[in-house]
Amino acid sequence: MLCEEQHETPSNLYSSRDVLDVNEKSGENPLPTCMENTASEGRQEEGSFFQSEEIQKEIEELRRRDEEECRLKQQFVRSRIDQHLIQNGGDLSLLLSQHTVPNEVKCVQLTRFGQTKNIQSDKVPLPLPMKGDVLIRSHSCGVNFHDTMTRNGILDNWVRSTKPPFIMGSEVAGEIVGLGKNVTDLKLGDRVMALPERKAWSEYVVCREEYCFKIPDQMSYHEAVALTVDGIVSHSLLFQMGNLSPGKAVLLHSTPGGLGTLVTQMARTVPNTRIFKITAERMNGKHVESSDHAVHYIERDTDYVSEIRNSYPHGVDLVLDGLHESNFHRDFNLLSPMGKYVLFGNRTTNGGLFDTAKSVMVGAGKSNAIETLRGEQECLWLQPA
């Protein structure tokens, strides 16, 4: 029986002893499979460890180079500021107290007049204040119609005579971090809104002291910058050019954006002022008034002349017109004696507008009291005799 079992055993199979004998004769040390896998994993871990050490060394070397480069840049910019202070005077201690003083600042430049695509971001050296200047760290910049006219190169002789590229922007709000020599009314840390000469779209802005205005503590930077250009233009239209006083009537055509809002709000501060706003919005024939009955909204396509005459038979005292369309003749005839007609906006840059205004006045036999305000807005001031 035993012989039969041995005979049935396959000849290609060896007992464990036979395997040991063969390994001993060949000089090899037998290792279990699990031990071989463990050794392989150990070698991989050792390789990964050395590889991670090399990566860590490379990272540390890159960090060291970056720190050295930053140190050299800081040394350069602080040396530049020190030389500027020696030559021009001033106080830049708040700027220098920052952990990192920028050598270059981000800005938005106009590369050529025309399309929006010509407005591009760039970097320029940190501007420094000269005599009578302040350095402002920007917190909020505004975009207004003034910037659109600048982009198109149609604002005034300054724009047409200036060759791009130059930094755009006409209004900014931020914190004063540097003072030029002889600055007396402002101090470091003051929160201001400012009117730099087309240099507002930048991280740091230099502006003349007289064009900076302190911001109340309860007002945010965004709110302040919204008041800068539109607020000054609104005040100029109503009080400097329009000479608005209590008990007067104002006709305002649909002026969009912040300018129309601020004109309305400022006019409502004058007691017993009546404001007629001609709007392009459809009101289904309804006449809408504000809650205090100070503002009366009328559709542009309606016979607003008759409606205003019914309320004010003598006409309105001030017309603010940024359209100059078919309404010009009707609105001009709505003026009361010694009333004022103010045209503003980019349409007044066209010489044909002044010719039209003069012809209307001459045809009506009225005095040619004409004044043009060129600055934040183009305006024409007409006063019938």
CSV table of C-alpha atoms in Angstrom, one decimal, residues 46-382:
chain,number,residue,atom,x,y,z
A,46,GLU,CA,14.5,54.4,2.5
A,47,GLY,CA,14.5,55.8,-1.1
A,48,SER,CA,11.4,57.9,-0.4
A,49,PHE,CA,13.0,59.3,2.8
A,50,PHE,CA,16.1,60.4,0.9
A,51,GLN,CA,14.0,61.8,-1.9
A,52,SER,CA,11.8,63.8,0.6
A,53,GLU,CA,15.0,65.2,2.2
A,54,GLU,CA,16.2,66.4,-1.2
A,55,ILE,CA,12.9,68.1,-1.9
A,56,GLN,CA,12.9,69.7,1.5
A,57,LYS,CA,16.5,71.0,0.9
A,58,GLU,CA,15.4,72.4,-2.5
A,59,ILE,CA,12.4,74.1,-0.9
A,60,GLU,CA,14.6,75.6,1.9
A,61,GLU,CA,17.0,76.8,-0.8
A,62,LEU,CA,14.2,78.5,-2.8
A,63,ARG,CA,12.9,80.1,0.4
A,64,ARG,CA,16.3,81.4,1.3
A,65,ARG,CA,16.7,82.9,-2.2
A,66,ASP,CA,13.3,84.5,-2.0
A,67,GLU,CA,14.1,86.0,1.4
A,68,GLU,CA,17.4,87.3,0.2
A,69,GLU,CA,15.8,88.8,-2.9
A,70,CYS,CA,13.1,90.4,-0.8
A,71,ARG,CA,15.7,91.8,1.6
A,72,LEU,CA,17.6,93.4,-1.2
A,73,LYS,CA,14.5,94.9,-2.7
A,74,GLN,CA,13.5,96.3,0.7
A,75,GLN,CA,17.0,97.7,1.2
A,76,PHE,CA,16.8,99.3,-2.3
A,77,VAL,CA,13.4,100.9,-1.8
A,78,ARG,CA,14.1,102.1,1.7
A,79,SER,CA,17.4,103.7,0.5
A,80,ARG,CA,15.4,105.3,-2.3
A,81,ILE,CA,12.9,106.7,0.2
A,82,ASP,CA,15.7,108.0,2.5
A,83,GLN,CA,17.3,109.8,-0.4
A,84,HIS,CA,13.9,111.3,-1.4
A,85,LEU,CA,13.4,112.6,2.2
A,86,ILE,CA,16.9,114.1,2.3
A,87,GLN,CA,16.4,115.9,-1.0
A,88,ASN,CA,12.7,116.9,-0.7
A,89,GLY,CA,11.7,116.6,3.0
A,90,GLY,CA,8.4,115.3,4.3
A,91,ASP,CA,7.3,112.5,6.5
A,92,LEU,CA,7.0,108.9,5.4
A,93,SER,CA,7.3,107.2,8.8
A,94,LEU,CA,3.9,105.5,8.5
A,95,LEU,CA,4.9,104.0,5.1
A,96,LEU,CA,8.3,102.9,6.5
A,97,SER,CA,6.6,101.3,9.5
A,98,GLN,CA,5.0,98.7,7.3
A,99,HIS,CA,6.6,95.2,7.4
A,100,THR,CA,7.0,95.3,3.6
A,101,VAL,CA,7.4,98.6,1.7
A,102,PRO,CA,6.4,98.0,-2.0
A,103,ASN,CA,9.0,98.9,-4.6
A,104,GLU,CA,6.4,98.6,-7.3
A,105,VAL,CA,2.6,99.1,-7.2
A,106,LYS,CA,-0.2,97.8,-9.3
A,107,CYS,CA,-2.1,100.3,-11.4
A,108,VAL,CA,-4.5,100.6,-14.4
A,109,GLN,CA,-3.1,102.4,-17.4
A,110,LEU,CA,-4.5,103.6,-20.7
A,111,THR,CA,-2.2,102.4,-23.5
A,112,ARG,CA,-4.0,104.3,-26.3
A,113,PHE,CA,-7.2,106.3,-26.7
A,114,GLY,CA,-10.3,104.5,-27.9
A,115,GLN,CA,-11.7,101.1,-26.9
A,116,THR,CA,-12.0,99.5,-23.5
A,117,LYS,CA,-9.4,96.9,-24.3
A,118,ASN,CA,-6.8,99.6,-24.3
A,119,ILE,CA,-7.1,99.8,-20.5
A,120,GLN,CA,-4.6,97.3,-19.0
A,121,SER,CA,-3.1,96.6,-15.6
A,122,ASP,CA,0.6,97.2,-15.0
A,123,LYS,CA,3.2,97.9,-12.4
A,124,VAL,CA,5.0,101.2,-11.8
A,125,PRO,CA,7.6,102.4,-9.2
A,126,LEU,CA,6.1,103.5,-5.9
A,127,PRO,CA,5.2,107.2,-6.2
A,128,LEU,CA,6.5,109.6,-3.6
A,129,PRO,CA,5.1,112.9,-2.5
A,130,MET,CA,6.7,116.2,-3.4
A,131,LYS,CA,6.2,119.6,-1.8
A,132,GLY,CA,2.6,120.1,-0.9
A,133,ASP,CA,1.6,116.5,-1.8
A,134,VAL,CA,0.3,113.6,0.2
A,135,LEU,CA,0.7,109.9,-0.4
A,136,ILE,CA,-2.5,107.8,-0.1
A,137,ARG,CA,-2.9,104.1,0.3
A,138,SER,CA,-5.9,103.4,-1.9
A,139,HIS,CA,-8.9,101.6,-0.4
A,140,SER,CA,-11.5,102.4,-3.0
A,141,CYS,CA,-11.4,103.9,-6.5
A,142,GLY,CA,-14.3,105.3,-8.5
A,143,VAL,CA,-15.2,105.0,-12.1
A,144,ASN,CA,-17.3,107.8,-13.6
A,145,PHE,CA,-18.2,109.5,-16.9
A,146,HIS,CA,-15.1,111.6,-16.6
A,147,ASP,CA,-13.0,108.5,-17.0
A,148,THR,CA,-14.9,107.4,-20.1
A,149,MET,CA,-14.3,110.8,-21.7
A,150,THR,CA,-10.6,110.5,-20.8
A,151,ARG,CA,-10.4,107.1,-22.4
A,152,ASN,CA,-11.9,108.4,-25.6
A,153,GLY,CA,-9.5,111.4,-25.6
A,154,ILE,CA,-12.3,114.0,-25.9
A,155,LEU,CA,-12.3,115.6,-22.5
A,156,ASP,CA,-10.1,118.7,-22.8
A,157,ASN,CA,-6.7,119.9,-24.1
A,158,TRP,CA,-4.8,118.1,-21.3
A,159,VAL,CA,-6.0,114.7,-22.5
A,160,ARG,CA,-5.6,115.5,-26.2
A,161,SER,CA,-2.0,116.7,-25.6
A,162,THR,CA,-1.0,113.8,-23.4
A,163,LYS,CA,0.4,110.7,-25.0
A,164,PRO,CA,-0.5,107.3,-23.5
A,165,PRO,CA,0.3,105.3,-21.5
A,166,PHE,CA,-0.7,107.0,-18.3
A,167,ILE,CA,-2.6,106.0,-15.2
A,168,MET,CA,-6.3,106.6,-15.3
A,169,GLY,CA,-8.8,107.5,-12.6
A,170,SER,CA,-10.1,110.7,-11.1
A,171,GLU,CA,-11.3,109.8,-7.6
A,172,VAL,CA,-9.9,107.7,-4.8
A,173,ALA,CA,-10.5,107.2,-1.1
A,174,GLY,CA,-7.9,105.9,1.3
A,175,GLU,CA,-5.5,106.5,4.2
A,176,ILE,CA,-2.6,109.0,4.2
A,177,VAL,CA,0.7,107.2,4.7
A,178,GLY,CA,3.1,109.9,3.6
A,179,LEU,CA,3.3,113.7,3.7
A,180,GLY,CA,5.3,116.0,1.5
A,181,LYS,CA,7.0,119.1,2.7
A,182,ASN,CA,4.8,122.0,3.9
A,183,VAL,CA,1.7,119.9,4.3
A,184,THR,CA,-0.1,121.4,7.3
A,185,ASP,CA,-3.8,120.6,7.2
A,186,LEU,CA,-3.5,116.9,7.0
A,187,LYS,CA,-1.6,114.3,9.1
A,188,LEU,CA,-0.5,110.7,8.8
A,189,GLY,CA,-3.4,108.2,9.2
A,190,ASP,CA,-6.1,110.6,8.1
A,191,ARG,CA,-8.9,109.0,6.1
A,192,VAL,CA,-9.5,111.1,2.9
A,193,MET,CA,-11.2,111.2,-0.4
A,194,ALA,CA,-9.2,112.8,-3.1
A,195,LEU,CA,-9.1,114.2,-6.7
A,196,PRO,CA,-5.7,113.3,-8.1
A,197,GLU,CA,-5.1,114.4,-11.7
A,198,ARG,CA,-6.0,111.2,-13.5
A,199,LYS,CA,-3.8,109.0,-11.3
A,200,ALA,CA,-6.4,107.4,-9.0
A,201,TRP,CA,-6.4,103.8,-10.3
A,202,SER,CA,-3.3,102.7,-8.3
A,203,GLU,CA,-2.5,101.0,-5.0
A,204,TYR,CA,-0.7,104.2,-3.9
A,205,VAL,CA,-1.7,107.6,-5.1
A,206,VAL,CA,0.0,111.0,-4.8
A,207,CYS,CA,-2.4,114.0,-4.6
A,208,ARG,CA,-2.2,117.7,-3.8
A,209,GLU,CA,-3.2,118.6,-0.3
A,210,GLU,CA,-5.9,121.0,-1.4
A,211,TYR,CA,-7.6,118.3,-3.4
A,212,CYS,CA,-8.0,116.0,-0.4
A,213,PHE,CA,-11.0,116.0,1.9
A,214,LYS,CA,-11.3,114.3,5.3
A,215,ILE,CA,-13.9,111.5,5.6
A,216,PRO,CA,-16.2,111.3,8.7
A,217,ASP,CA,-15.5,108.3,10.9
A,218,GLN,CA,-18.9,106.8,10.2
A,219,MET,CA,-18.5,106.9,6.4
A,220,SER,CA,-16.9,104.0,4.6
A,221,TYR,CA,-14.3,104.4,1.8
A,222,HIS,CA,-16.8,103.1,-0.8
A,223,GLU,CA,-19.4,105.7,0.3
A,224,ALA,CA,-16.8,108.5,0.3
A,225,VAL,CA,-15.5,107.7,-3.2
A,226,ALA,CA,-19.0,107.7,-4.5
A,227,LEU,CA,-19.4,111.3,-3.3
A,228,THR,CA,-16.1,112.7,-4.8
A,229,VAL,CA,-16.6,113.6,-8.4
A,230,ASP,CA,-20.4,113.3,-8.6
A,231,GLY,CA,-20.8,115.2,-5.4
A,232,ILE,CA,-18.6,118.1,-6.5
A,233,VAL,CA,-20.3,118.3,-9.9
A,234,SER,CA,-23.8,118.2,-8.3
A,235,HIS,CA,-22.9,121.0,-5.9
A,236,SER,CA,-21.4,123.0,-8.7
A,237,LEU,CA,-24.5,122.6,-11.0
A,238,LEU,CA,-27.0,123.5,-8.3
A,239,PHE,CA,-25.3,126.2,-6.2
A,240,GLN,CA,-22.3,127.6,-8.1
A,241,MET,CA,-23.8,127.7,-11.5
A,242,GLY,CA,-27.5,127.4,-10.7
A,243,ASN,CA,-27.5,129.6,-7.7
A,244,LEU,CA,-30.3,127.6,-6.2
A,245,SER,CA,-32.2,129.2,-3.3
A,246,PRO,CA,-35.3,128.4,-1.3
A,247,GLY,CA,-38.7,128.4,-3.1
A,248,LYS,CA,-37.2,127.7,-6.5
A,249,ALA,CA,-38.3,125.1,-9.2
A,250,VAL,CA,-35.7,122.8,-10.9
A,251,LEU,CA,-36.2,120.8,-14.1
A,252,LEU,CA,-33.9,117.8,-14.3
A,253,HIS,CA,-33.8,115.5,-17.2
A,254,SER,CA,-33.1,111.8,-16.6
A,255,THR,CA,-29.6,111.9,-15.4
A,256,PRO,CA,-28.4,108.4,-14.7
A,257,GLY,CA,-26.1,107.1,-12.0
A,258,GLY,CA,-24.8,108.8,-9.0
A,259,LEU,CA,-25.0,112.3,-10.4
A,260,GLY,CA,-28.7,112.3,-10.8
A,261,THR,CA,-29.2,110.8,-7.3
A,262,LEU,CA,-26.9,113.4,-5.7
A,263,VAL,CA,-28.4,116.3,-7.6
A,264,THR,CA,-31.9,115.3,-6.3
A,265,GLN,CA,-30.7,114.8,-2.7
A,266,MET,CA,-28.8,118.1,-2.6
A,267,ALA,CA,-31.7,120.0,-4.1
A,268,ARG,CA,-34.1,118.5,-1.5
A,269,THR,CA,-31.9,120.1,1.3
A,270,VAL,CA,-33.0,123.5,0.1
A,271,PRO,CA,-36.4,124.5,1.7
A,272,ASN,CA,-39.5,124.6,-0.4
A,273,THR,CA,-37.7,123.5,-3.6
A,274,ARG,CA,-39.8,121.8,-6.3
A,275,ILE,CA,-38.0,119.3,-8.5
A,276,PHE,CA,-39.4,118.1,-11.8
A,277,LYS,CA,-37.6,115.0,-13.0
A,278,ILE,CA,-38.1,113.9,-16.6
A,279,THR,CA,-37.7,110.2,-16.7
A,280,ALA,CA,-37.5,107.6,-19.5
A,281,GLU,CA,-39.3,105.0,-17.4
A,282,ARG,CA,-42.9,104.1,-18.2
A,283,MET,CA,-45.4,105.1,-15.5
A,284,ASN,CA,-48.6,104.3,-17.5
A,285,GLY,CA,-49.7,107.9,-17.5
A,286,LYS,CA,-49.4,108.2,-13.7
A,287,HIS,CA,-47.8,111.2,-12.1
A,288,VAL,CA,-45.6,110.1,-9.3
A,289,GLU,CA,-44.4,112.2,-6.4
A,290,SER,CA,-41.9,111.6,-3.6
A,291,SER,CA,-43.3,111.1,-0.1
A,292,ASP,CA,-42.4,114.7,0.8
A,293,HIS,CA,-43.9,116.1,-2.5
A,294,ALA,CA,-40.6,117.7,-3.3
A,295,VAL,CA,-39.9,115.6,-6.4
A,296,HIS,CA,-42.4,115.2,-9.2
A,297,TYR,CA,-41.6,112.5,-11.8
A,298,ILE,CA,-42.9,112.9,-15.4
A,299,GLU,CA,-42.5,110.7,-18.5
A,300,ARG,CA,-40.3,112.2,-21.2
A,301,ASP,CA,-42.8,111.3,-24.0
A,302,THR,CA,-45.7,113.2,-22.3
A,303,ASP,CA,-46.5,116.9,-22.6
A,304,TYR,CA,-44.4,117.8,-19.5
A,305,VAL,CA,-44.3,121.5,-20.6
A,306,SER,CA,-48.0,122.0,-20.0
A,307,GLU,CA,-47.9,120.0,-16.8
A,308,ILE,CA,-45.1,122.2,-15.4
A,309,ARG,CA,-46.8,125.3,-16.5
A,310,ASN,CA,-49.9,124.3,-14.6
A,311,SER,CA,-47.9,124.0,-11.4
A,312,TYR,CA,-45.6,127.0,-12.1
A,313,PRO,CA,-47.1,129.4,-14.6
A,314,HIS,CA,-44.0,131.6,-14.5
A,315,GLY,CA,-41.8,128.6,-15.4
A,316,VAL,CA,-38.8,126.9,-13.7
A,317,ASP,CA,-35.8,128.7,-12.3
A,318,LEU,CA,-33.2,126.2,-13.2
A,319,VAL,CA,-32.9,123.6,-16.0
A,320,LEU,CA,-30.2,120.9,-15.7
A,321,ASP,CA,-29.9,119.1,-19.1
A,322,GLY,CA,-27.5,116.4,-19.9
A,323,LEU,CA,-29.3,115.3,-23.1
A,324,HIS,CA,-29.6,118.2,-25.5
A,325,GLU,CA,-32.0,116.5,-27.8
A,326,SER,CA,-35.4,117.7,-29.1
A,327,ASN,CA,-36.2,119.0,-25.6
A,328,PHE,CA,-33.7,121.9,-25.8
A,329,HIS,CA,-36.2,124.5,-27.3
A,330,ARG,CA,-39.1,123.5,-25.1
A,331,ASP,CA,-37.0,123.5,-21.9
A,332,PHE,CA,-35.4,126.9,-22.8
A,333,ASN,CA,-38.9,128.4,-23.2
A,334,LEU,CA,-39.8,127.0,-19.8
A,335,LEU,CA,-37.3,129.2,-18.0
A,336,SER,CA,-38.7,132.0,-15.8
A,337,PRO,CA,-37.3,135.5,-16.0
A,338,MET,CA,-33.6,135.4,-14.8
A,339,GLY,CA,-33.7,131.6,-14.8
A,340,LYS,CA,-30.7,129.6,-15.7
A,341,TYR,CA,-30.2,126.7,-18.2
A,342,VAL,CA,-27.2,124.5,-17.6
A,343,LEU,CA,-26.1,122.0,-20.2
A,344,PHE,CA,-23.6,119.4,-19.0
A,345,GLY,CA,-22.1,116.1,-20.2
A,346,ASN,CA,-20.0,115.0,-23.2
A,347,ARG,CA,-22.5,116.4,-25.7
A,348,THR,CA,-21.3,119.9,-24.8
A,349,THR,CA,-17.9,119.1,-26.2
A,350,ASN,CA,-19.3,119.3,-29.6
A,351,GLY,CA,-18.9,122.8,-31.0
A,352,GLY,CA,-22.3,122.6,-32.7
A,353,LEU,CA,-24.0,122.7,-29.4
A,354,PHE,CA,-22.7,126.2,-28.6
A,355,ASP,CA,-23.7,127.4,-32.0
A,356,THR,CA,-27.2,126.0,-31.5
A,357,ALA,CA,-27.5,127.7,-28.1
A,358,LYS,CA,-26.3,131.0,-29.4
A,359,SER,CA,-28.8,130.9,-32.3
A,360,VAL,CA,-31.6,130.1,-30.0
A,361,MET,CA,-30.8,133.1,-27.8
A,362,VAL,CA,-30.3,135.5,-30.6
A,363,GLY,CA,-33.5,134.4,-32.2
A,364,ALA,CA,-35.3,134.9,-29.0
A,365,GLY,CA,-33.8,138.3,-28.6
A,366,LYS,CA,-32.2,137.4,-25.3
A,367,SER,CA,-28.9,138.3,-23.8
A,368,ASN,CA,-25.9,136.2,-24.7
A,369,ALA,CA,-24.7,135.5,-21.2
A,370,ILE,CA,-22.8,132.3,-21.8
A,371,GLU,CA,-20.2,130.7,-19.6
A,372,THR,CA,-18.4,127.4,-20.2
A,373,LEU,CA,-17.0,125.4,-17.3
A,374,ARG,CA,-14.3,122.9,-18.3
A,375,GLY,CA,-13.2,120.6,-15.6
A,376,GLU,CA,-14.9,117.6,-14.1
A,377,GLN,CA,-17.8,118.1,-16.5
A,378,GLU,CA,-18.4,120.2,-19.6
A,379,CYS,CA,-21.1,122.8,-18.8
A,380,LEU,CA,-22.9,125.6,-20.7
A,381,TRP,CA,-24.7,128.2,-18.6
A,382,LEU,CA,-27.4,130.2,-20.3
